[in-house]
mmCIF file of C-alpha atoms and ligand atoms in Angstrom:
data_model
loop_
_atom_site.group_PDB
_atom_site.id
_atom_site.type_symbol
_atom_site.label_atom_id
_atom_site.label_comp_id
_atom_site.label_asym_id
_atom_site.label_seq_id
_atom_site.Cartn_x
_atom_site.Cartn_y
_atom_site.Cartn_z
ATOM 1 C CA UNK A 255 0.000 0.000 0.000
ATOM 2 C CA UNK A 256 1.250 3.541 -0.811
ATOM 3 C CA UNK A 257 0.509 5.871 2.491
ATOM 4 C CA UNK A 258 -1.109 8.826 2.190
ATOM 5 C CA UNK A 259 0.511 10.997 4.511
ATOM 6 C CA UNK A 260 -1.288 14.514 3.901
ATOM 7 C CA UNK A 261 -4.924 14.764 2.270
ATOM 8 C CA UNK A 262 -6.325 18.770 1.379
ATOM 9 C CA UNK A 263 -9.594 19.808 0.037
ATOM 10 C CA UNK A 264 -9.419 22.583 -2.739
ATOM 11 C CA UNK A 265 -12.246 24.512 -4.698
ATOM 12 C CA UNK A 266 -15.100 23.938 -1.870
ATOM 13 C CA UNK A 267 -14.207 19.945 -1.902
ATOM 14 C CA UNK A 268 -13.930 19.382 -5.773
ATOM 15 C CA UNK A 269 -10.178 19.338 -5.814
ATOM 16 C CA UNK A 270 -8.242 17.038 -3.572
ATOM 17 C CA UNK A 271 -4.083 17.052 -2.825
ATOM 18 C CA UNK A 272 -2.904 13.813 -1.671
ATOM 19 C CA UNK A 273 0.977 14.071 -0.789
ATOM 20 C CA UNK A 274 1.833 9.830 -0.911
ATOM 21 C CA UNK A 275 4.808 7.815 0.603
ATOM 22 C CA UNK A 276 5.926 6.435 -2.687
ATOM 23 C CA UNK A 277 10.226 6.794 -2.077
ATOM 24 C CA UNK A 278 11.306 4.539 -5.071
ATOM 25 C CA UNK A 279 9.177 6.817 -7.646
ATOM 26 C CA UNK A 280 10.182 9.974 -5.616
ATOM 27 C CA UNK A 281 14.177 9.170 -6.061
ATOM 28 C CA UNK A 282 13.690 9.326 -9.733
ATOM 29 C CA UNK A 283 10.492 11.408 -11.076
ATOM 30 C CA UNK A 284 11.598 14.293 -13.203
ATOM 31 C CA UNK A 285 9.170 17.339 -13.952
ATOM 32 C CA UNK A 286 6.783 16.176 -16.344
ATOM 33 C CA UNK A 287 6.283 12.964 -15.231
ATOM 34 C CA UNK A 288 3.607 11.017 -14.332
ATOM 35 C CA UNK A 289 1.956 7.824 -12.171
ATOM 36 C CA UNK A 290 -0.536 5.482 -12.607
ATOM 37 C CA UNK A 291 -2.798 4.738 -9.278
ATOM 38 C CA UNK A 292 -5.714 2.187 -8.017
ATOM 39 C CA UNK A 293 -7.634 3.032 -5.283
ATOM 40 C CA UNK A 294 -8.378 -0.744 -4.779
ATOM 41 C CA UNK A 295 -8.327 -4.093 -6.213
ATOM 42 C CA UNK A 296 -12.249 -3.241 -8.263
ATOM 43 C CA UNK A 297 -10.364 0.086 -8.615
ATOM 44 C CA UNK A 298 -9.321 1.408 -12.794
ATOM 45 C CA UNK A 299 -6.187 2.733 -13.316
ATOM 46 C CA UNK A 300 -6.067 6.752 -13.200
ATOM 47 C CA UNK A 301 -3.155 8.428 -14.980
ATOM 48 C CA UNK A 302 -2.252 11.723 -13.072
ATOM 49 C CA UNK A 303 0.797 13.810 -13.129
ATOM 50 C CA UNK A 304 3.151 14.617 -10.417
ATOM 51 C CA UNK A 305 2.433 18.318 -9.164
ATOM 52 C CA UNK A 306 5.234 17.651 -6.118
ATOM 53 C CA UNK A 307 8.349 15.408 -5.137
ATOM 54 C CA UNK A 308 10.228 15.539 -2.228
ATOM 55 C CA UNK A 309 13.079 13.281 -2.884
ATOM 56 C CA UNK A 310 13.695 13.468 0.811
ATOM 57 C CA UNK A 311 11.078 12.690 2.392
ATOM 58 C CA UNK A 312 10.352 9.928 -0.095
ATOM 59 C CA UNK A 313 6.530 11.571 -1.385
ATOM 60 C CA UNK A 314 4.761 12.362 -4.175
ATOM 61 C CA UNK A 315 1.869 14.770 -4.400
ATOM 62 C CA UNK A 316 -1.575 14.660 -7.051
ATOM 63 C CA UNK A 317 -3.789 16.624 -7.415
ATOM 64 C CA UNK A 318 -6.988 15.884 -8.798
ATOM 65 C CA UNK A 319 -10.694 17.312 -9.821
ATOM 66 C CA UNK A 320 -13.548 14.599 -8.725
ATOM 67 C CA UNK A 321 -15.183 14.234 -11.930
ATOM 68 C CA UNK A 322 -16.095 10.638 -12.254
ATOM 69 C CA UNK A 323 -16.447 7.359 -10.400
ATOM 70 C CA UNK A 324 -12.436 6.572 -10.139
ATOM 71 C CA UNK A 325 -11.788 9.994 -8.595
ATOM 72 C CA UNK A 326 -15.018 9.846 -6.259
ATOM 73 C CA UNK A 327 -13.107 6.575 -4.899
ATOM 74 C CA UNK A 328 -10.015 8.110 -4.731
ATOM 75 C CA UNK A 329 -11.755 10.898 -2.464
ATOM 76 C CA UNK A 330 -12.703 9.018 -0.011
ATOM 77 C CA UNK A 331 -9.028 7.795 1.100
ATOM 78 C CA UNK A 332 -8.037 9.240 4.408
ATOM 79 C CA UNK A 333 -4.492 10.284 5.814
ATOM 80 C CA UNK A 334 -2.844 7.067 6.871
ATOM 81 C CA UNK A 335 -5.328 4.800 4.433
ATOM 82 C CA UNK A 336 -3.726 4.617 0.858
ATOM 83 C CA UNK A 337 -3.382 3.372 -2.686
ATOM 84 C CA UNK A 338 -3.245 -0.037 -3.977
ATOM 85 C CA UNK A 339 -0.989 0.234 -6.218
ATOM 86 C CA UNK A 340 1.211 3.597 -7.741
ATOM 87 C CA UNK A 341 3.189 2.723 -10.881
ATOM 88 C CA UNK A 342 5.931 5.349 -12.104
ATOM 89 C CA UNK A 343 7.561 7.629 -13.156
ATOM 90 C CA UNK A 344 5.856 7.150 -16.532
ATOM 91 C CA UNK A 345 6.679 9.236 -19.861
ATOM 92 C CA UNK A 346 9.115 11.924 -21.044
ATOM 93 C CA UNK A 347 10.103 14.191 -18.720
ATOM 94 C CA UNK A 348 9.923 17.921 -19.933
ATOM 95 C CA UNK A 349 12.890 19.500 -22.047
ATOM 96 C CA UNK A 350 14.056 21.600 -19.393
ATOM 97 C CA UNK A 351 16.970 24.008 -20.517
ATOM 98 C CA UNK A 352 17.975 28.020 -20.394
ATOM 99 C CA UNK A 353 15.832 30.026 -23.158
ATOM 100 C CA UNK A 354 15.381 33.146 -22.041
ATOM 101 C CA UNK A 355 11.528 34.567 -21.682
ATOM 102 C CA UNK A 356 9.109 31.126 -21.222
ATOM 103 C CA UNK A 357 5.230 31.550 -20.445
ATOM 104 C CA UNK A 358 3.832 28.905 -18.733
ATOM 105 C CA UNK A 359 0.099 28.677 -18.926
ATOM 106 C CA UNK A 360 -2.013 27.046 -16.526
ATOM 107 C CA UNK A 361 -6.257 26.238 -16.516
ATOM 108 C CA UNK A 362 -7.674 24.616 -13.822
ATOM 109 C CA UNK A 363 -6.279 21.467 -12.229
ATOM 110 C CA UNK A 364 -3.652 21.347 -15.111
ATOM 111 C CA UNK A 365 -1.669 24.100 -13.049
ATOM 112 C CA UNK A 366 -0.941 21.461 -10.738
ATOM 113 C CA UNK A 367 0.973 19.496 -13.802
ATOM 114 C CA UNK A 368 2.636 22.756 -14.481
ATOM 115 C CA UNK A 369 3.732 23.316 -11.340
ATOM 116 C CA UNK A 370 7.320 21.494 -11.463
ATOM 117 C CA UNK A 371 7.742 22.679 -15.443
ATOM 118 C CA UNK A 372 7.366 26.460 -14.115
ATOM 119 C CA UNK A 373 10.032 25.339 -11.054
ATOM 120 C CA UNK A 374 12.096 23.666 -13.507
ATOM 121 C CA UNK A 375 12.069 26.509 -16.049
ATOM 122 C CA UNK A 376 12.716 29.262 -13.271
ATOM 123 C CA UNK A 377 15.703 27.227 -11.704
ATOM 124 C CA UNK A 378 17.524 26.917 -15.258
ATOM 125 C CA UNK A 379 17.133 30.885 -15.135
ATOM 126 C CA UNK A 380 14.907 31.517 -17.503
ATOM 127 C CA UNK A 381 12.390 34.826 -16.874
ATOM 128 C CA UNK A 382 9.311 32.744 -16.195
ATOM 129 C CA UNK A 383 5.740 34.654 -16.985
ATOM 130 C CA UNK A 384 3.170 32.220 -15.842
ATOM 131 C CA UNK A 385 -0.664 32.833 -16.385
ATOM 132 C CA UNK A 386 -3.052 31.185 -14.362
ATOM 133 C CA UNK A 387 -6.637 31.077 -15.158
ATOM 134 C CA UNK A 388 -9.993 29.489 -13.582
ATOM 135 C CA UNK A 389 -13.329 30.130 -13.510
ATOM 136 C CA UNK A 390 -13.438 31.987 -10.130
ATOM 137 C CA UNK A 391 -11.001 33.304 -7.242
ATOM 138 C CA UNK A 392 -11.901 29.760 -5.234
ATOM 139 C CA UNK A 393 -10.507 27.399 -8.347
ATOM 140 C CA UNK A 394 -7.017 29.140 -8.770
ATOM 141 C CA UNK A 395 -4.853 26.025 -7.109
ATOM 142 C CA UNK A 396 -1.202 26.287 -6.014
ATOM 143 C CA UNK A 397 -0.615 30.751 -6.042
ATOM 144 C CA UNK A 398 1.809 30.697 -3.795
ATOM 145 C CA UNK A 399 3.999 27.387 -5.388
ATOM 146 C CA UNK A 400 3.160 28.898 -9.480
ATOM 147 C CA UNK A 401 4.539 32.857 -7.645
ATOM 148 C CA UNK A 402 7.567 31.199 -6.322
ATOM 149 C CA UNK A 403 8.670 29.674 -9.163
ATOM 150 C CA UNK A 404 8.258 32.710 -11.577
ATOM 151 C CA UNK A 405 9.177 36.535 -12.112
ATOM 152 C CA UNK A 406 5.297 37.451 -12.830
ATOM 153 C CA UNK A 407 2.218 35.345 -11.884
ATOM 154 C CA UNK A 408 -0.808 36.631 -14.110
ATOM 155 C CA UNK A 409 -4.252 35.360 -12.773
ATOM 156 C CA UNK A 410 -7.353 35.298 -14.767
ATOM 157 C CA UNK A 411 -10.798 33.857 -14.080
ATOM 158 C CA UNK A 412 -13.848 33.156 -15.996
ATOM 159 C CA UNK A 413 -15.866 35.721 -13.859
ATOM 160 C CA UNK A 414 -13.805 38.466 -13.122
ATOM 161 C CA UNK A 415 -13.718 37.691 -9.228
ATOM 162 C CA UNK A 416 -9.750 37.910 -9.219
ATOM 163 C CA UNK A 417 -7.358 38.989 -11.589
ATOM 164 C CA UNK A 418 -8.393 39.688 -15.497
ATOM 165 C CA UNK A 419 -11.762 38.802 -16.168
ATOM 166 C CA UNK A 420 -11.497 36.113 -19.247
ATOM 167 C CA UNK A 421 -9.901 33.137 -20.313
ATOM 168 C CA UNK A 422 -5.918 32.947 -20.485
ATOM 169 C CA UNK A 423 -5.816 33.492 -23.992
ATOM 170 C CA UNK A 424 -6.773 37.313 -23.430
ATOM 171 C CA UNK A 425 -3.319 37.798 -21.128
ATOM 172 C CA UNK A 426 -1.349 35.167 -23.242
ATOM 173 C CA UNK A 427 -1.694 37.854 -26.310
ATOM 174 C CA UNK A 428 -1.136 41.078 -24.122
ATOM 175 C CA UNK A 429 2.231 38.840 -22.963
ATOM 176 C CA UNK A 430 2.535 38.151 -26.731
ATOM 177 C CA UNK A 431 2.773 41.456 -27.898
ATOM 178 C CA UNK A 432 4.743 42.934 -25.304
ATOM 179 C CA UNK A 433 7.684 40.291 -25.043
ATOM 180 C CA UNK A 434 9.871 38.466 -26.463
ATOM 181 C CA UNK A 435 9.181 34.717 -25.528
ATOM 182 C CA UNK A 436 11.153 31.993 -26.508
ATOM 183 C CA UNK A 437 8.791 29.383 -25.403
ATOM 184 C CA UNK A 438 5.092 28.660 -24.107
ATOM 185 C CA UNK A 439 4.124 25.833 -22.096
ATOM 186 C CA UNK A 440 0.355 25.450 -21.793
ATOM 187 C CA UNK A 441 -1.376 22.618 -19.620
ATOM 188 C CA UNK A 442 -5.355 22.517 -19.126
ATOM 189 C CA UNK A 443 -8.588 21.760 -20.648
ATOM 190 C CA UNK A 444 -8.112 20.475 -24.033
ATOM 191 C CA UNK A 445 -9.925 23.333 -25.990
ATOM 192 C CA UNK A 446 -7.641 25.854 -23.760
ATOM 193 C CA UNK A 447 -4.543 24.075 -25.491
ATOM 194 C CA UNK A 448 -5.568 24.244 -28.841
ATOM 195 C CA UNK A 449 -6.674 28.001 -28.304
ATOM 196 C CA UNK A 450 -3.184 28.688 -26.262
ATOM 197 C CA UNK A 451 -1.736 26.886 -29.700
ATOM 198 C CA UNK A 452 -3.221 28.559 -32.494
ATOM 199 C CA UNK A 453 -2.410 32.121 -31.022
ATOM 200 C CA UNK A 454 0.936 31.289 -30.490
ATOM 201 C CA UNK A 455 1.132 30.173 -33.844
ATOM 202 C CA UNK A 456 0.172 33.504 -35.556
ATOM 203 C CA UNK A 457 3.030 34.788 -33.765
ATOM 204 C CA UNK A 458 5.734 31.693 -34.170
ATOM 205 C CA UNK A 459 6.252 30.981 -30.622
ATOM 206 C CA UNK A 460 7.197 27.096 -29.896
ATOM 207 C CA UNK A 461 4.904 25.559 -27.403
ATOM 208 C CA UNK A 462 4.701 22.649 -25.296
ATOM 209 C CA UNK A 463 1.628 20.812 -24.383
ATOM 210 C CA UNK A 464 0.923 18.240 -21.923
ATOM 211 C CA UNK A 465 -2.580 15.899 -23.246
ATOM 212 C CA UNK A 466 -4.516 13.520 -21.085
ATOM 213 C CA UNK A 467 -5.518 10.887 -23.523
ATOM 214 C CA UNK A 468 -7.643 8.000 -21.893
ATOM 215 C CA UNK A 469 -4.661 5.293 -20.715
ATOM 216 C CA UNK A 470 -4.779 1.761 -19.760
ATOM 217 C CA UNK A 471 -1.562 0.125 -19.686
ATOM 218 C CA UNK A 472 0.695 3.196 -19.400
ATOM 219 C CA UNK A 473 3.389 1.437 -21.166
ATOM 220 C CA UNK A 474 2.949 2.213 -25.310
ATOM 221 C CA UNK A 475 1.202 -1.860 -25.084
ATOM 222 C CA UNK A 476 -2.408 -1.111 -25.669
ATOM 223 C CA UNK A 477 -2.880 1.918 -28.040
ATOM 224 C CA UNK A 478 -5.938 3.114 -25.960
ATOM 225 C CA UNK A 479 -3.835 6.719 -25.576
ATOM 226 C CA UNK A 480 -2.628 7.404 -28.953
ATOM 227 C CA UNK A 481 -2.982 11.014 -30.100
ATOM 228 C CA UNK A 482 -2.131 12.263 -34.251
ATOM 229 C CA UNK A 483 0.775 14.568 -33.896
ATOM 230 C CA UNK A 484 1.965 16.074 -37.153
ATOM 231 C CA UNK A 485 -0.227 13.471 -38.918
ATOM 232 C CA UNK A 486 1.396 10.559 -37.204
ATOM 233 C CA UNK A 487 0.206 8.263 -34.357
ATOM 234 C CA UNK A 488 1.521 8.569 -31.243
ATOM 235 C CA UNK A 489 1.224 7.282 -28.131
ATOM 236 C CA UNK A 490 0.887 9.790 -24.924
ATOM 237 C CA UNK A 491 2.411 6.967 -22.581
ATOM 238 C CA UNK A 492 5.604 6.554 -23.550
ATOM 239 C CA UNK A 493 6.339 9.142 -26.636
ATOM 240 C CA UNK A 494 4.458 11.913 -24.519
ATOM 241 C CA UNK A 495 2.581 13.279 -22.441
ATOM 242 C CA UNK A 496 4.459 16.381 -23.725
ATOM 243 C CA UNK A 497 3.921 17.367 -27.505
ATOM 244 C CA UNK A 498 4.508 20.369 -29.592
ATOM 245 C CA UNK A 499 1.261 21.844 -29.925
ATOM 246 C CA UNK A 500 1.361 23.442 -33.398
ATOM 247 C CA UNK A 501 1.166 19.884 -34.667
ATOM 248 C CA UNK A 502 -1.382 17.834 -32.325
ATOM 249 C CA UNK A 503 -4.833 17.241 -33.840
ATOM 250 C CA UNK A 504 -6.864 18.512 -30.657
ATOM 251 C CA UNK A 505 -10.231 18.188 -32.318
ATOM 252 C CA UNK A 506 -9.325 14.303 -32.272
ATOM 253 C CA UNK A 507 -8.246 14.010 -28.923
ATOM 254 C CA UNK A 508 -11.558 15.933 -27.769
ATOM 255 C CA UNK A 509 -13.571 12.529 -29.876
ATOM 256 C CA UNK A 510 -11.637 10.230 -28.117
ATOM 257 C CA UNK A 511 -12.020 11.767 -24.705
ATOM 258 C CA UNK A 512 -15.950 11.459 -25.204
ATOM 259 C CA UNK A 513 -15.868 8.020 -26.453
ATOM 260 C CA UNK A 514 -16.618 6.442 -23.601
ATOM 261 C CA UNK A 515 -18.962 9.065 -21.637
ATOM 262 C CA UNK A 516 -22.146 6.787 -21.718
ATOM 263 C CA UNK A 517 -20.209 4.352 -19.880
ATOM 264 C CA UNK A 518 -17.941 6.792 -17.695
ATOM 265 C CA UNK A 519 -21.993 8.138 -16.668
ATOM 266 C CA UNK A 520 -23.126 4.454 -15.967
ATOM 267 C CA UNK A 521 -20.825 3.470 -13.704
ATOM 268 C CA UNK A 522 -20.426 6.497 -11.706
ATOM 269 C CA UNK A 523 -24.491 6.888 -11.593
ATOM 270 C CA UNK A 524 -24.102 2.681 -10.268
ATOM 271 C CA UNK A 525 -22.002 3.933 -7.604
ATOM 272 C CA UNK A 526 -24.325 6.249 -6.583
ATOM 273 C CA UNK A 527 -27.060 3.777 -6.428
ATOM 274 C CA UNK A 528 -25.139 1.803 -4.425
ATOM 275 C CA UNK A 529 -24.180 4.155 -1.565
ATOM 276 C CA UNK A 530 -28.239 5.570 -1.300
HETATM 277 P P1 LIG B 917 -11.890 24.983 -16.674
HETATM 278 O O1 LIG B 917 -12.798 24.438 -17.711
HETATM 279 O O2 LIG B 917 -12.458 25.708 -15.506
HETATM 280 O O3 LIG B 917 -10.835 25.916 -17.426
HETATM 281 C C1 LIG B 917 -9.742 26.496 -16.743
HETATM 282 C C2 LIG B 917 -9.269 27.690 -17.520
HETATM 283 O O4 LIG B 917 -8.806 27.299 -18.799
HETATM 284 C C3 LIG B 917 -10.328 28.751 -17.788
HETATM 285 O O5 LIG B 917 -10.500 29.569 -16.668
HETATM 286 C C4 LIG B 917 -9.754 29.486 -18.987
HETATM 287 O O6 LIG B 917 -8.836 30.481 -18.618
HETATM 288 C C5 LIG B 917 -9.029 28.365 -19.723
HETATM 289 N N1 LIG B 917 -9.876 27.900 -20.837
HETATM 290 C C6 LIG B 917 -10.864 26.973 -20.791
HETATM 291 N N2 LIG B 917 -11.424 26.849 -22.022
HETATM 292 C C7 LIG B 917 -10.778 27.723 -22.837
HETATM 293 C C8 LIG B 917 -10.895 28.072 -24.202
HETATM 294 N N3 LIG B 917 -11.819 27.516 -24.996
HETATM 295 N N4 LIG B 917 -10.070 29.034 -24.700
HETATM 296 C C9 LIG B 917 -9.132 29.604 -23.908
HETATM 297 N N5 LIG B 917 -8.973 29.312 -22.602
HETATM 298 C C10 LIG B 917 -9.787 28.399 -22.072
HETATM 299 O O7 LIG B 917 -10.938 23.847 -16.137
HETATM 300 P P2 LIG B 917 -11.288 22.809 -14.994
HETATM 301 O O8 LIG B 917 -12.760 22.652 -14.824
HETATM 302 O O9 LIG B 917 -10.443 23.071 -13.817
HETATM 303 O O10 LIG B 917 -10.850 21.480 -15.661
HETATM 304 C C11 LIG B 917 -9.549 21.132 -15.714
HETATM 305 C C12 LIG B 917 -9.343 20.475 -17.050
HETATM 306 O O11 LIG B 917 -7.969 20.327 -17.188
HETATM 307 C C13 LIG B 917 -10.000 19.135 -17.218
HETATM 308 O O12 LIG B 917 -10.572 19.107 -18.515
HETATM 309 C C14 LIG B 917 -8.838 18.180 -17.126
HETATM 310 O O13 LIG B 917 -9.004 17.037 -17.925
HETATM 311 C C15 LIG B 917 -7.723 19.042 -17.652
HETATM 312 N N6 LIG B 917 -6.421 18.644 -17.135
HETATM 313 C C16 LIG B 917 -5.478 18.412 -18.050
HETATM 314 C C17 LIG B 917 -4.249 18.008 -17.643
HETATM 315 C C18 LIG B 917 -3.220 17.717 -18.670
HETATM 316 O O14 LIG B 917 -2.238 17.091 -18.356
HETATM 317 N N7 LIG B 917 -3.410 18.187 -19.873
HETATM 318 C C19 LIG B 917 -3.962 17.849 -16.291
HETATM 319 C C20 LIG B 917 -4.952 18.139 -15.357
HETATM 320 C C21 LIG B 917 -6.199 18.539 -15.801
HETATM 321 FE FE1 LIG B 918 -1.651 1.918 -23.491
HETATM 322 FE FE2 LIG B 918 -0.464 4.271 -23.818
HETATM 323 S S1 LIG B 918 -1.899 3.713 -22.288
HETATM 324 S S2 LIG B 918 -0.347 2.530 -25.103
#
């Protein structure tokens, strides 16, 4: 069993940090990086990426939005319970190297996945701009990490409770067309990556994405996470989960995602039926 050894509720209880005793994957997890955990043995397998590692203490920290049945389970594991079973690191780590001016883009929960990339980025002294965005003041996860580990932290939010009032597209242009960057790194909602992409296309700016592709094995053994970059099929697992977004076909991730929603619906509405 991997021992959760600290357990916080984000976002009024919608978003839940678990820091987990996990020492083997701690001593080598590089930003970027992610696990695979079950709850329990009639638990899936949940891909998340590392938002924390303390190689010292021996922990790894996820953080995660309760949006179906896996993460419901999940939710329910208390400080000193734990996982099943954690398997990791898994993928590429990100290309981490001096640039000079990098953006880093967060929406949502995917600012936890950005976390160590904006860390990572800062510490190899590059000026680090990071934009934050979330549809209120109470979703905006990790300030104080994301304003440590950068020069400027931009906040945005869908209502206008803190920050700029629109989506992180609006700043990412103002930042745009005031700077020179070398590189963006954008991690969120699908359609915020593809909109985070073709802007920073019309003005030639590499970027990095992160995708989220539905994953089974975790190992580049079942296909279930392949994604078309460039025209060509990859697979998030093991060639990602980090792509240059000028060539990923988003619109066909965003299919696959809903593939399986009738199901996804069943079983979590199931679970429900069988805790009334
Ligand atoms: P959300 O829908 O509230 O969006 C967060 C922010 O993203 C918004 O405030 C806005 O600034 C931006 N955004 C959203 N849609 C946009 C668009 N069309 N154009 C420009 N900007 C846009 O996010 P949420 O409810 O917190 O959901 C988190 C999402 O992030 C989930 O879909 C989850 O799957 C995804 N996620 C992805 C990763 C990853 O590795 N890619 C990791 C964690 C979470
Ligand atoms: Fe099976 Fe990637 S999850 S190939």
């Amino acid at each position: 069993m991997y021992k959760i050894v600290k357990r916080e509720e984000m976002a009024h209880g919608t978003i839940i940090l678990n820091e987990i005793e996990a020492p083997q994957i701690a001593k080598k997890a590089k930003p970027g990086q992610f696990v695979m955990l079950i709850a329990d043995e009639t638990g899936e397998r949940i891909p998340l990426t590392m938002a924390e590692v303390n190689k010292e203490k021996g922990t790894i920290t996820i953080i995660y939005m309760i949006i179906g049945k896996s993460t419901r389970l999940f939710a329910t594991l208390k400080v000193g319970e734990g996982y099943k079973d954690i398997v990791g690191p898994l993928g590429q780590p990100t290309h981490i190297e001096k640039k000079g001016t990098v953006v880093c883009v967060g929406g949502g929960t995917g600012t936890a996945v950005l976390h160590p990339i904006t860390r990572g980025m800062y510490e190899a002294g590059n000026k680090v701009i990071s934009i934050v965005g979330a549809r209120n003041t109470d979703y905006i996860i990790m300030r104080d990490q994301m304003d440590a580990a950068s020069d400027e932290l931009r906040i945005c939010t869908d209502d206008g409770s803190e920050g700029r009032h629109g989506f992180v597209t609006d700043e990412l242009r103002e930042v745009l067309e005031n700077n020179e960057v070398a590189e963006v790194v954008a991690i969120g909602p699908v359609p915020m990556m593809k909109f985070v992409s073709l802007l920073t296309k019309e003005y030639n700016v590499p970027t990095t994405v992160s995708l989220n592709p539905i994953m089974i094995d975790g190992t580049g053994m079942c296909g279930g996470c392949r994604v078309t970059i460039g025209g060509k099929t990859k697979f998030a697992c093991v060639d990602g989960p980090e792509f240059d977004g000028h060539q990923v076909d988003f619109d066909g991730l965003m299919r696959r995602l809903q593939a399986y929603r009738v199901e996804e619906e069943h079983s979590d509405n199931c679970m429900f039926e069988k805790e009334a």
